[in-house]
CSV table of N, CA and C in Angstrom, one decimal:
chain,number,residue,atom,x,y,z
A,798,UNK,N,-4.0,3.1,0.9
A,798,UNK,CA,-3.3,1.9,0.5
A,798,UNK,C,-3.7,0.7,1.4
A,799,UNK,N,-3.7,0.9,2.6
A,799,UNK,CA,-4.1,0.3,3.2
A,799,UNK,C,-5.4,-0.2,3.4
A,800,UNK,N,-6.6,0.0,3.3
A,800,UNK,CA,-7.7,-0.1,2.5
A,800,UNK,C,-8.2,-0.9,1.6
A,801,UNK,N,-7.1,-0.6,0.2
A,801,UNK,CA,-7.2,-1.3,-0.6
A,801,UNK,C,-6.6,-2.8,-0.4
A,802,UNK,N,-5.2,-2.9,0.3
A,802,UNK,CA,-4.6,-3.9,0.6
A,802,UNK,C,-5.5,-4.7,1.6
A,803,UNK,N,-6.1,-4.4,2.7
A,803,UNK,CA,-7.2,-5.0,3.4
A,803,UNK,C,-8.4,-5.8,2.6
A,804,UNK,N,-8.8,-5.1,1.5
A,804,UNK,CA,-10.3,-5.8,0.8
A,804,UNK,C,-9.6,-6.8,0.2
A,805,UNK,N,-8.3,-6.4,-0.9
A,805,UNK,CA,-8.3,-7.4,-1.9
A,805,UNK,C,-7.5,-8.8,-1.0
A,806,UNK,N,-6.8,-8.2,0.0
A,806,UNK,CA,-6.4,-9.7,0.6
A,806,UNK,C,-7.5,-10.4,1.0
A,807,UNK,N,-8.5,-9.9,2.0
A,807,UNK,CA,-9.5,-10.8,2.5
A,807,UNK,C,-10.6,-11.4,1.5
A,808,UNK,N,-10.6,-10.6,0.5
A,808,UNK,CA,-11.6,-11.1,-0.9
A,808,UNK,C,-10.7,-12.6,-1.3
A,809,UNK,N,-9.4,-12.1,-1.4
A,809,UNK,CA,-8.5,-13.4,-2.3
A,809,UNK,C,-8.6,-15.0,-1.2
A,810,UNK,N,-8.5,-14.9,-0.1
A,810,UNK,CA,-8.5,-15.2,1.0
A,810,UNK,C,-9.6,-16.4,1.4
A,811,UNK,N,-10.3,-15.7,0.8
A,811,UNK,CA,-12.0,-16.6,0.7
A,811,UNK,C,-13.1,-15.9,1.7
A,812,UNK,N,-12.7,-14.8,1.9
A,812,UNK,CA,-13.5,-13.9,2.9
A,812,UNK,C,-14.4,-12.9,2.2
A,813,UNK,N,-15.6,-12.7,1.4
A,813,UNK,CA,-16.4,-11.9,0.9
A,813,UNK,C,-16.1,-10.3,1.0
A,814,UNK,N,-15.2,-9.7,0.0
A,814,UNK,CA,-15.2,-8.3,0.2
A,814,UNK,C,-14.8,-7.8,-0.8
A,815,UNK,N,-15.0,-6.2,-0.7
A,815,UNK,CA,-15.2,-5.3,-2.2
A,815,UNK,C,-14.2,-5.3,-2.6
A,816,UNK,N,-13.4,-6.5,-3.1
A,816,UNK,CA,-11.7,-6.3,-3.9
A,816,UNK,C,-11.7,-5.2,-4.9
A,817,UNK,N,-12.7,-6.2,-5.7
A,817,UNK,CA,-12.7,-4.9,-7.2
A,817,UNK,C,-13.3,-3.6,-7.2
A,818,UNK,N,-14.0,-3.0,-6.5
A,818,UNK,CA,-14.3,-2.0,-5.9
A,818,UNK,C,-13.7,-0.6,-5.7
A,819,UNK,N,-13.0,-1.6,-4.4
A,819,UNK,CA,-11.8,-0.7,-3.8
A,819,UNK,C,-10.6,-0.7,-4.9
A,820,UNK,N,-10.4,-1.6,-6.2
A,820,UNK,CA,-9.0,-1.4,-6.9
A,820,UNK,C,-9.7,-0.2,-7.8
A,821,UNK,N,-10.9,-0.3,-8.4
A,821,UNK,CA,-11.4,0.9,-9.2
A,821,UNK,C,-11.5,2.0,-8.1
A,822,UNK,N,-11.8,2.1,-7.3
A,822,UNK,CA,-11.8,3.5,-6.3
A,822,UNK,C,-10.3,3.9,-5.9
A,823,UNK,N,-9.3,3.1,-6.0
A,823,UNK,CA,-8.3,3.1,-6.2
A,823,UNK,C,-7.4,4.3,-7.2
A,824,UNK,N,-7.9,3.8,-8.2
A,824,UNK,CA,-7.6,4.2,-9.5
A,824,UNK,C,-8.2,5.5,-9.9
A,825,UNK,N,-9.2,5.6,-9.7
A,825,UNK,CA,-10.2,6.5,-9.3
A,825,UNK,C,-9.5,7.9,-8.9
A,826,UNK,N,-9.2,7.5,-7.3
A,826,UNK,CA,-8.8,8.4,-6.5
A,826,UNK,C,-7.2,8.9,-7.1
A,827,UNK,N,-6.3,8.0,-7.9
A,827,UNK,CA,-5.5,8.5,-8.7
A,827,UNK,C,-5.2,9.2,-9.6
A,828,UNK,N,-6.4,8.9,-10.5
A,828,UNK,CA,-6.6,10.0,-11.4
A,828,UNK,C,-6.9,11.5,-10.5
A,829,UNK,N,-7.8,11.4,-9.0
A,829,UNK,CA,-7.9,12.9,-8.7
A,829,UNK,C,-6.7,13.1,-8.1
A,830,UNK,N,-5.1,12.8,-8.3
A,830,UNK,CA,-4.3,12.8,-7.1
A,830,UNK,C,-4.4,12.4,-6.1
A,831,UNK,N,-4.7,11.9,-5.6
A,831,UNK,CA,-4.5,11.1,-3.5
A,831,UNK,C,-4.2,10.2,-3.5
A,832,UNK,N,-3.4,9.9,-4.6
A,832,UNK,CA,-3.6,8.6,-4.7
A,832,UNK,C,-2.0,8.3,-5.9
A,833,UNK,N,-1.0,7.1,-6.0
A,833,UNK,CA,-0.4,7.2,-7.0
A,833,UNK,C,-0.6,6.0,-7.5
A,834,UNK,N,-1.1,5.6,-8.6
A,834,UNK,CA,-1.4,4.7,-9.4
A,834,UNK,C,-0.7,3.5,-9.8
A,835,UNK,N,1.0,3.7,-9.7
A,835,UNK,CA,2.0,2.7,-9.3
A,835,UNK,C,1.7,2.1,-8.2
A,836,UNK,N,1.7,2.8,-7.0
A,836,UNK,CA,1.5,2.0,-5.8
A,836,UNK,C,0.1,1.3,-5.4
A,837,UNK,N,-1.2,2.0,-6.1
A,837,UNK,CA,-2.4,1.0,-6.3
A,837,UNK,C,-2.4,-0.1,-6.5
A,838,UNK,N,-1.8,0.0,-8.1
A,838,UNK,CA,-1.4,-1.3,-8.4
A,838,UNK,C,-0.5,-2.6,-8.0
A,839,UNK,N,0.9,-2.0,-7.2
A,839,UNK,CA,1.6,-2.2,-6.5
A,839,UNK,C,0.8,-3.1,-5.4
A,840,UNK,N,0.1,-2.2,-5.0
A,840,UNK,CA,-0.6,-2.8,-3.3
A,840,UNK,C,-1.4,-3.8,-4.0
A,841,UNK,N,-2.0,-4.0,-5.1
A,841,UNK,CA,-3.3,-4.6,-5.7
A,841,UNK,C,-2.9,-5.9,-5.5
A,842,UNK,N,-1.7,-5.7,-6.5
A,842,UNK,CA,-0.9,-7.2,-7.0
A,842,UNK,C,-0.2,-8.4,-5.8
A,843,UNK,N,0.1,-7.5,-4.8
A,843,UNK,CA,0.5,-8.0,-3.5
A,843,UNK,C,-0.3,-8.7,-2.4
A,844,UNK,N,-1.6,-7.9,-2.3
A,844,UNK,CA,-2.8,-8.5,-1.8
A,844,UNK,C,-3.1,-9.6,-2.4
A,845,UNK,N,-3.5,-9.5,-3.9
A,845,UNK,CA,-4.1,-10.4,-4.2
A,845,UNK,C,-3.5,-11.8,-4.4
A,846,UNK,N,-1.8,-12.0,-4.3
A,846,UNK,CA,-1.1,-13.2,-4.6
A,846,UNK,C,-0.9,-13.3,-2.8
A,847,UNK,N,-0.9,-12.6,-1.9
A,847,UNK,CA,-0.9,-12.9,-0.5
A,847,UNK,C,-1.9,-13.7,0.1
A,848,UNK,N,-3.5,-12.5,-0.2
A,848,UNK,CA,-4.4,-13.5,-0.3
A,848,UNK,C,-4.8,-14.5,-0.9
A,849,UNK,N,-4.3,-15.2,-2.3
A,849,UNK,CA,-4.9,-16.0,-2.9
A,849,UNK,C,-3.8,-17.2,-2.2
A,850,UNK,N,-2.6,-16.9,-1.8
A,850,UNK,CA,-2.1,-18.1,-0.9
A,850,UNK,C,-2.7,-18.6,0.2
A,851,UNK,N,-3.1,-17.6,0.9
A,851,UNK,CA,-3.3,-17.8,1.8
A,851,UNK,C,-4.8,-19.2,1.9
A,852,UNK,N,-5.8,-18.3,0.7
A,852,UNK,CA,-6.8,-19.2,1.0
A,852,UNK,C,-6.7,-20.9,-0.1
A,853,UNK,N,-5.6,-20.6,-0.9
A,853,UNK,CA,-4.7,-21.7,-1.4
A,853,UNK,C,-4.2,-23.0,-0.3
A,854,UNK,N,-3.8,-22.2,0.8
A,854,UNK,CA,-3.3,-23.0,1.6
A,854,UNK,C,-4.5,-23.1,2.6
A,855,UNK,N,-5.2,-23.1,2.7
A,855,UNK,CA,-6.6,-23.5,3.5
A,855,UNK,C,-7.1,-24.6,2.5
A,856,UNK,N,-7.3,-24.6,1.6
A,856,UNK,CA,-8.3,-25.2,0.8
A,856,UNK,C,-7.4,-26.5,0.8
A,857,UNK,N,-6.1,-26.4,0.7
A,857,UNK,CA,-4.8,-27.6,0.6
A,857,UNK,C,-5.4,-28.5,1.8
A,858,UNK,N,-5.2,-27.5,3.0
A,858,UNK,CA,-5.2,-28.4,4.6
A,858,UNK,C,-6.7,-28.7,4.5
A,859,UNK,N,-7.6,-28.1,4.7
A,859,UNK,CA,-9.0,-28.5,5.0
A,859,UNK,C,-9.7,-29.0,4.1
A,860,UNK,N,-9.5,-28.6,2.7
A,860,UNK,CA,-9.7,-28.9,1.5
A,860,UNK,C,-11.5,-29.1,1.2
A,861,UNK,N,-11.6,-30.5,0.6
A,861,UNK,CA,-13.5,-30.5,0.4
A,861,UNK,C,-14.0,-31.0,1.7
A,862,UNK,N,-13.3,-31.2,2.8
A,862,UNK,CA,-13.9,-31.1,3.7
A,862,UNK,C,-14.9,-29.7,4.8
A,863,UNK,N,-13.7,-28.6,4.3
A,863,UNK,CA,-13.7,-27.7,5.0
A,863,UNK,C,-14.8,-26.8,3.9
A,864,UNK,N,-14.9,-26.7,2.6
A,864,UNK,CA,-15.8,-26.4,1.9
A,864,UNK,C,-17.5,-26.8,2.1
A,865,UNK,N,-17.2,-28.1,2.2
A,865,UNK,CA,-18.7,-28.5,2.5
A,865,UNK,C,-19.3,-28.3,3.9
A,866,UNK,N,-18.3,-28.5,4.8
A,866,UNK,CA,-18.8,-27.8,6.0
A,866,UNK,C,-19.7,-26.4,6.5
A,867,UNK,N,-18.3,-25.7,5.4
A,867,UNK,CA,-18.9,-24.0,5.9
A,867,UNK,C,-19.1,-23.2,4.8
A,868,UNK,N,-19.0,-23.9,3.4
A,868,UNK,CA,-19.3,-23.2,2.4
A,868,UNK,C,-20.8,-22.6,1.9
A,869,UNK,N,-21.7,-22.9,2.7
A,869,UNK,CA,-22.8,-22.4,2.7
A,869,UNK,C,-22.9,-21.2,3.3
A,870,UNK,N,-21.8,-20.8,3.7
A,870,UNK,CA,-22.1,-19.3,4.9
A,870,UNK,C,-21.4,-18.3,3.8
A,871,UNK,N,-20.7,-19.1,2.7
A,871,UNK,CA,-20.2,-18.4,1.6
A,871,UNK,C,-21.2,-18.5,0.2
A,872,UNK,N,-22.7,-19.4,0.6
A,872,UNK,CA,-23.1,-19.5,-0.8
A,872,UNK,C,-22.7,-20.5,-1.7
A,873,UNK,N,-22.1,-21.6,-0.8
A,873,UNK,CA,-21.7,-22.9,-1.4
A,873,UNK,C,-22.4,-23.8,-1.4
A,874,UNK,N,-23.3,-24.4,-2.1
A,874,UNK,CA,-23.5,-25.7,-2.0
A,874,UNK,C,-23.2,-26.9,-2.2
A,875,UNK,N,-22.7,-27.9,-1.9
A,875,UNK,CA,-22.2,-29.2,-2.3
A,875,UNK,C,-22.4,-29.3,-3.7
A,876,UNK,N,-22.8,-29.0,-4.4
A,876,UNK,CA,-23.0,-29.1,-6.0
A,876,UNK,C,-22.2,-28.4,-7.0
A,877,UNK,N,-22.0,-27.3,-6.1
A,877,UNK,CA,-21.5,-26.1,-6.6
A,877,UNK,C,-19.9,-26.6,-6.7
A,878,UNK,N,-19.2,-26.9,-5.2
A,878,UNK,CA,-18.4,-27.7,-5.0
A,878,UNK,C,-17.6,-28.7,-5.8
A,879,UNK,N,-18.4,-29.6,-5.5
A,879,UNK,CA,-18.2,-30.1,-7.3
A,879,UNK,C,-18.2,-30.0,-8.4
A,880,UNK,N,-18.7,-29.2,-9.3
A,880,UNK,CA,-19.0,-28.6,-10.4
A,880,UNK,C,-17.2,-27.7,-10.4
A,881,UNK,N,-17.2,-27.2,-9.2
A,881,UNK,CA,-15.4,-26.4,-9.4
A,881,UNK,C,-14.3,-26.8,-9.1
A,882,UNK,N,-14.4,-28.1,-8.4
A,882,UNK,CA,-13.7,-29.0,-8.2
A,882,UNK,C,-13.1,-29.4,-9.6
A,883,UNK,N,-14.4,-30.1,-10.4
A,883,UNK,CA,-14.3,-30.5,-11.7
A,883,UNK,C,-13.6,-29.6,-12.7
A,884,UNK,N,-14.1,-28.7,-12.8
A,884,UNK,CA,-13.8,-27.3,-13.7
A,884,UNK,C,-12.1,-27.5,-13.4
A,885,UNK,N,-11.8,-27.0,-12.0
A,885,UNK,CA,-10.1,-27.1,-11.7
A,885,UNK,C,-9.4,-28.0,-11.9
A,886,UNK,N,-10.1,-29.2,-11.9
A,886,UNK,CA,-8.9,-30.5,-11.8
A,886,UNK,C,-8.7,-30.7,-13.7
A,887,UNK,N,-10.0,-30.1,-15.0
A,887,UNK,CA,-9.8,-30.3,-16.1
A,887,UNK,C,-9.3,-29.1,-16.7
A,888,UNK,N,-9.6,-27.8,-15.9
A,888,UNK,CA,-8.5,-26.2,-16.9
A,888,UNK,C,-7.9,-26.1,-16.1
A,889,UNK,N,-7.3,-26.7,-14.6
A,889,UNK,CA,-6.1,-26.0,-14.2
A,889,UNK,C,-5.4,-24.8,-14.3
A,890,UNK,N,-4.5,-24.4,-14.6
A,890,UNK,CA,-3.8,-22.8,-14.4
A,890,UNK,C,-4.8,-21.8,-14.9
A,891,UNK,N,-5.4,-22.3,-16.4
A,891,UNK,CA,-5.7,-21.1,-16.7
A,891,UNK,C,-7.1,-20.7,-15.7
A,892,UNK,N,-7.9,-21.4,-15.1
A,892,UNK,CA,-8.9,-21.5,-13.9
A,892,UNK,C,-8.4,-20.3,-12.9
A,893,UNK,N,-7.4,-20.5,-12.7
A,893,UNK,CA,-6.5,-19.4,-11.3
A,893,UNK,C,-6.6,-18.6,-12.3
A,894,UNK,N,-6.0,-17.9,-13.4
A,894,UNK,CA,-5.9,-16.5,-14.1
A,894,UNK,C,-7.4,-16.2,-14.0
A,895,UNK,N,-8.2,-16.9,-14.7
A,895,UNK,CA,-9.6,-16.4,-15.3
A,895,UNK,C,-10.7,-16.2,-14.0
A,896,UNK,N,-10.3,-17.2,-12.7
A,896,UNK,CA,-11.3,-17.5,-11.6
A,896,UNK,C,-10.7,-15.6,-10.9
A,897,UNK,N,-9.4,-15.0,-11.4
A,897,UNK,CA,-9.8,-13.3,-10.7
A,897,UNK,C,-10.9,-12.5,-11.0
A,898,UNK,N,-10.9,-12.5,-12.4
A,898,UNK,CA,-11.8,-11.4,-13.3
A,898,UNK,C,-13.1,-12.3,-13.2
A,899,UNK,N,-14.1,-12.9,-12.3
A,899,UNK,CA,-15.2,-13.4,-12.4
A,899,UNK,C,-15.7,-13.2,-10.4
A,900,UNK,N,-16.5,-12.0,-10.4
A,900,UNK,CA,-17.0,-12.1,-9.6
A,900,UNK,C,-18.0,-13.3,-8.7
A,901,UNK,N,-17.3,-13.3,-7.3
A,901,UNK,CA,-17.5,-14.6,-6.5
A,901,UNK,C,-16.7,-15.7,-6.6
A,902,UNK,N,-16.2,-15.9,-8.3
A,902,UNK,CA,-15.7,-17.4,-8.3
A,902,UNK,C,-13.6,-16.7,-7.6
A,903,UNK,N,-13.5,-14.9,-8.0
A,903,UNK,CA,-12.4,-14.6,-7.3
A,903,UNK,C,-12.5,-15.1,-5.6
A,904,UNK,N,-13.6,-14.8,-4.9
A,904,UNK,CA,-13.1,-15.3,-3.5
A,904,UNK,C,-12.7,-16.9,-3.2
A,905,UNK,N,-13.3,-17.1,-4.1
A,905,UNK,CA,-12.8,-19.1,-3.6
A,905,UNK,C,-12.4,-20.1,-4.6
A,906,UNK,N,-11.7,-18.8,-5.5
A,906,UNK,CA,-10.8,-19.7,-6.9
A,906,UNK,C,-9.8,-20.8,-6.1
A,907,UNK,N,-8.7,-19.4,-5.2
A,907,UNK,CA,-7.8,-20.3,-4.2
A,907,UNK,C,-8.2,-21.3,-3.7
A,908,UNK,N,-9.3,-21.2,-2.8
A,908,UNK,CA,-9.7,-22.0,-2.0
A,908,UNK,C,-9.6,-23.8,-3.0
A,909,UNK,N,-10.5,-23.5,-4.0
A,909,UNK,CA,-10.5,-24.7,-4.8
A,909,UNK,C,-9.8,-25.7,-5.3
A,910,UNK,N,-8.5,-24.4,-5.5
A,910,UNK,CA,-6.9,-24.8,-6.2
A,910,UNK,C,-6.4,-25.4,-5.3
A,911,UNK,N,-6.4,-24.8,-3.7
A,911,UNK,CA,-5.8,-26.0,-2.5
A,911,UNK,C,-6.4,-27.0,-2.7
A,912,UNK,N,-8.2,-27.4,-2.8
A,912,UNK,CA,-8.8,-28.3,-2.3
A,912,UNK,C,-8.3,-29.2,-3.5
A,913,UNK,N,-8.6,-29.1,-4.7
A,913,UNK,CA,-8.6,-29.6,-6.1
A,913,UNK,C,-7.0,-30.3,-6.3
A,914,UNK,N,-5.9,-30.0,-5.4
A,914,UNK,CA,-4.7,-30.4,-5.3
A,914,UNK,C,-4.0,-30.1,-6.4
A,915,UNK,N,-3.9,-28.7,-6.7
A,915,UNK,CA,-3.6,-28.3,-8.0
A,915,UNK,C,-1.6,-28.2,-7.0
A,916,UNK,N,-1.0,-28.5,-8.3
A,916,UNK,CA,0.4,-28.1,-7.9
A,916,UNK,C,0.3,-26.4,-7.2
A,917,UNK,N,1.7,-26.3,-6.1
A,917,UNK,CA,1.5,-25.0,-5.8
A,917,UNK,C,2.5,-24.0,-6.6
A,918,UNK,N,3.7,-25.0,-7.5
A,918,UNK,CA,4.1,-24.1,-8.7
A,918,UNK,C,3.1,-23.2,-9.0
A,919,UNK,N,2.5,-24.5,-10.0
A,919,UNK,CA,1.6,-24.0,-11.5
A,919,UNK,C,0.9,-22.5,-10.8
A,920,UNK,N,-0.3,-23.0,-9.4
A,920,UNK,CA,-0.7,-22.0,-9.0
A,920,UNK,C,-0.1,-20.7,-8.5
A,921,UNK,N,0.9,-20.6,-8.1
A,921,UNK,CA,1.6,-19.4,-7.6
A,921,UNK,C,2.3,-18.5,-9.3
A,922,UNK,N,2.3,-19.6,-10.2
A,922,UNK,CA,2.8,-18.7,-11.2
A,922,UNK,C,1.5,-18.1,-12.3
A,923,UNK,N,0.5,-18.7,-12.2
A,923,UNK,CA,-0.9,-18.2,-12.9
A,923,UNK,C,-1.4,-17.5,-11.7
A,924,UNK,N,-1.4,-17.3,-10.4
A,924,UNK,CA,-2.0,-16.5,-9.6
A,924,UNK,C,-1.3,-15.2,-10.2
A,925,UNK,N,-0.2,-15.1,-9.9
A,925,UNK,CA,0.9,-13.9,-9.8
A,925,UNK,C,0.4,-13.3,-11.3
A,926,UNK,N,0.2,-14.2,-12.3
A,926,UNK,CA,0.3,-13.0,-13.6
A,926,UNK,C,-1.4,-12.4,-13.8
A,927,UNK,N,-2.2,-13.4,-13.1
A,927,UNK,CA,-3.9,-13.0,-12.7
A,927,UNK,C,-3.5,-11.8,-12.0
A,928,UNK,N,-2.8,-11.8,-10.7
A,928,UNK,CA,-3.1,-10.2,-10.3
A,928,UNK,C,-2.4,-9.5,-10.7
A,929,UNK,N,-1.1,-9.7,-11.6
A,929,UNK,CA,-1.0,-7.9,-12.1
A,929,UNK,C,-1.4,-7.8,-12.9
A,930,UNK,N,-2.3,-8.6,-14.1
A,930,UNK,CA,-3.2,-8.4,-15.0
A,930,UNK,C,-4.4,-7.5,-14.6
A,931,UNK,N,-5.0,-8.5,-13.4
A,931,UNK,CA,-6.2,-7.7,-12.9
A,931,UNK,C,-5.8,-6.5,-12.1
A,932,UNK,N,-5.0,-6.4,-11.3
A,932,UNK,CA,-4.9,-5.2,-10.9
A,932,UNK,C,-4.5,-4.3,-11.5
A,933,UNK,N,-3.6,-4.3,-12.4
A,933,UNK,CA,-3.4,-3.5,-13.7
A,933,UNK,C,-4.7,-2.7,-14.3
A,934,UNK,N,-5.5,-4.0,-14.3
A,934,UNK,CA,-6.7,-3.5,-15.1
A,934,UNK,C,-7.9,-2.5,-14.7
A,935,UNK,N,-7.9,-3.1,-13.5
A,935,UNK,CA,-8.6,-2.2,-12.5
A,935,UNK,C,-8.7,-1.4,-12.1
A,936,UNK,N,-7.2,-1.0,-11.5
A,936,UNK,CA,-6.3,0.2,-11.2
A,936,UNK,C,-6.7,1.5,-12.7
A,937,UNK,N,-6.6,0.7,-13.6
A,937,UNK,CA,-6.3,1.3,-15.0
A,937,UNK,C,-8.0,2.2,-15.5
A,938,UNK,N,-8.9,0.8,-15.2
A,938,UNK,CA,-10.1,1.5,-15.1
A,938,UNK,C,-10.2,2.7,-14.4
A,939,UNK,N,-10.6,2.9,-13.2
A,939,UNK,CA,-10.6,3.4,-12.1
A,939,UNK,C,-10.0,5.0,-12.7
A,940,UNK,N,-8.6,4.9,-13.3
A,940,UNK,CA,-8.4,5.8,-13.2
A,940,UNK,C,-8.6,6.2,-14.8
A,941,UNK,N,-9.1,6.0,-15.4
A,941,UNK,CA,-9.6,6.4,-16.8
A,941,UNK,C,-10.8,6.6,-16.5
A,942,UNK,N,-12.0,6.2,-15.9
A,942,UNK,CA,-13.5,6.4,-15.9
A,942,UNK,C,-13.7,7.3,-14.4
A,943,UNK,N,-12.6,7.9,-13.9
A,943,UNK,CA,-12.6,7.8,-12.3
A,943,UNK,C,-14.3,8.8,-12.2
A,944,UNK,N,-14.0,9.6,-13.6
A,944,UNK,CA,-14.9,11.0,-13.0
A,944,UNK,C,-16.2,10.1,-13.8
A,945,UNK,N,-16.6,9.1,-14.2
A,945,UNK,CA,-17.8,8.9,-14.2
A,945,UNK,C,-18.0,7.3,-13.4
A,946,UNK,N,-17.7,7.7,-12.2
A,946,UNK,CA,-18.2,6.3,-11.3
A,946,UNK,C,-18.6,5.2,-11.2
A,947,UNK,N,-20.0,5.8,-11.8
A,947,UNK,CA,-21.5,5.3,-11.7
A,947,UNK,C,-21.4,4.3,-13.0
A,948,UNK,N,-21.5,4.9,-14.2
A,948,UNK,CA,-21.1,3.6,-15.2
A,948,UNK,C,-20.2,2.9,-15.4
A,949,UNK,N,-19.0,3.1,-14.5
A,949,UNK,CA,-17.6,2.1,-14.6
A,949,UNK,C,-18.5,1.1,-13.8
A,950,UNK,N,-18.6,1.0,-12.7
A,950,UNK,CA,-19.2,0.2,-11.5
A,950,UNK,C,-20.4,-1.1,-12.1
A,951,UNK,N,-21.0,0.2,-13.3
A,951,UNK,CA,-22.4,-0.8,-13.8
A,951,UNK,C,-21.7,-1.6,-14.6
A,952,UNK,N,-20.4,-1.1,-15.3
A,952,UNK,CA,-20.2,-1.9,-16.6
A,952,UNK,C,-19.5,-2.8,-16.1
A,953,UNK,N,-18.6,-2.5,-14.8
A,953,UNK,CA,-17.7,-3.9,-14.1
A,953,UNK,C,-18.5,-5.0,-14.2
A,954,UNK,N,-19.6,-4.8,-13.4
A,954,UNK,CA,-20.5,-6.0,-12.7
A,954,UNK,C,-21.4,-6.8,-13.9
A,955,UNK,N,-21.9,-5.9,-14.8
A,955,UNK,CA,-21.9,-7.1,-16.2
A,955,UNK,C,-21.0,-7.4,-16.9
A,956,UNK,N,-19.9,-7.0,-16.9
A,956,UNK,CA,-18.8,-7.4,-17.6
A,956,UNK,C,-18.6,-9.1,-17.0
A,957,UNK,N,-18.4,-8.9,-15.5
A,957,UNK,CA,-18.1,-10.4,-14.9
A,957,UNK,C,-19.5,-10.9,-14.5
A,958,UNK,N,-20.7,-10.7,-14.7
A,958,UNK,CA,-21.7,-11.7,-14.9
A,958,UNK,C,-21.7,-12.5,-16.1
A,959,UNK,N,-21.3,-11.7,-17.9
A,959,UNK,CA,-20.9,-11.8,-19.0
A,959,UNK,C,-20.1,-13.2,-18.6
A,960,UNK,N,-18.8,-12.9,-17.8
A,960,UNK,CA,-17.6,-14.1,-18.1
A,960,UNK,C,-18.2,-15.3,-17.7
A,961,UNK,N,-19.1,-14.7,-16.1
A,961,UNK,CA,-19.4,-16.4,-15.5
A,961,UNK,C,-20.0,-16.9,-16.1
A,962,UNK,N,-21.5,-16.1,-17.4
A,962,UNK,CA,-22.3,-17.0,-18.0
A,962,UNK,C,-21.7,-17.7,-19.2
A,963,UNK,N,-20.4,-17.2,-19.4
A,963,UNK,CA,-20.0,-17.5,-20.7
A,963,UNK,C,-19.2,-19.1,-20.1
A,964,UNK,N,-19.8,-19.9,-19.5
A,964,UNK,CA,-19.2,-21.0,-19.0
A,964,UNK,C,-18.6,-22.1,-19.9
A,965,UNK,N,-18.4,-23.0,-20.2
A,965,UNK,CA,-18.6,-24.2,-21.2
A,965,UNK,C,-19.6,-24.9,-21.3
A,966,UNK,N,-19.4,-25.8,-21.9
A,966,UNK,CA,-20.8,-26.6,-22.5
A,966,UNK,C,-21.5,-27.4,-21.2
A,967,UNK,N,-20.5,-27.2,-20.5
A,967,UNK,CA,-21.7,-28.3,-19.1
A,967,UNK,C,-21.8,-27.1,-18.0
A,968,UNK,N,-21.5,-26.0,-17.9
A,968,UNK,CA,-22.3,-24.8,-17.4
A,968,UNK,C,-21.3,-24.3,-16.3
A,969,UNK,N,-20.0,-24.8,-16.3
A,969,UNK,CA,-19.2,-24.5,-15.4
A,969,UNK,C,-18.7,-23.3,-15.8
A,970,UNK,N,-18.3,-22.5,-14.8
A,970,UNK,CA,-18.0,-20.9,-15.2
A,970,UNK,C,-16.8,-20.5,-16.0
A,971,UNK,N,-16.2,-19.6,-16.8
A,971,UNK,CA,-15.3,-19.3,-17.6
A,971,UNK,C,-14.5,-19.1,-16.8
């Protein structure tokens, strides 16, 4: 549990790590017993609204300054920056729900929502139903596909390639 509570906080957080991963290995390891699937999820949903404050409240204080600075060591470009800037300040909430289930744009959804000056209501209440959706979900996978690994894993990772390409009309991510 601990494990899992480590990746998905520092993933949410804005820190690059195997959130969704570890919640399907999670789930996984539930279905073989070692594991209880309540508390997966449990731990999932906690992490992920812990860490997405956390890097919520970074993105608030340091905001597009702190993006442009060091967002390149995360794969940010100034372009990029703005392009999610934009995205956040026109979909708002539903941005936090949908920016979990899309690989990459989950480690610095928060970040953006601080920088983007999104209220911290709206966000603390679309964060919170994003992670027990996604953790739910993941957890859920994990432990339905646990004994075939290999194709849960492959179908995760185009599943959220699928969402990000499925962007809107000016190319900003779903």
């Amino acid at each position: 549990y601990l494990v899992i509570f480590g990746a998905v906080l520092l993933e949410n957080a804005g820190v690059p790590s195997p959130g969704h991963t570890v919640m399907l290995a999670g789930g996984a390891l539930a279905q073989r017993g070692h594991l209880r699937l309540p508390l997966v999820i449990a731990t999932g949903v906690l992490a992920a609204v812990l860490g997405d404050n956390i890097g919520y409240l970074i993105g608030r204080r340091g905001g597009r300054t702190l993006l442009l600075k060091y967002g390149h060591r995360i794969l940010l470009s100034p372009e990029t920056v703005e392009k999610a800037e934009q995205f956040f300040e026109r979909h708002g909430p539903k941005s936090v729900f949908l920016a979990r289930f899309v690989t990459g744009l989950q480690t610095i959804g928060a970040l953006l929502a601080g920088a983007s000056r999104m209220s911290w209501r709206a966000f603390f209440v679309w964060n919170l139903l994003g992670a027990v959706v996604w953790a739910t979900a993941f957890a859920a996978l994990g432990y339905i596909f646990g004994a075939s690994w290999k194709a849960l894993e492959q179908w995760v990772g185009h599943a959220g390639l699928f969402l990000a390409a499925g962007g809107g009309a000016d190319g900003a991510p779903a």
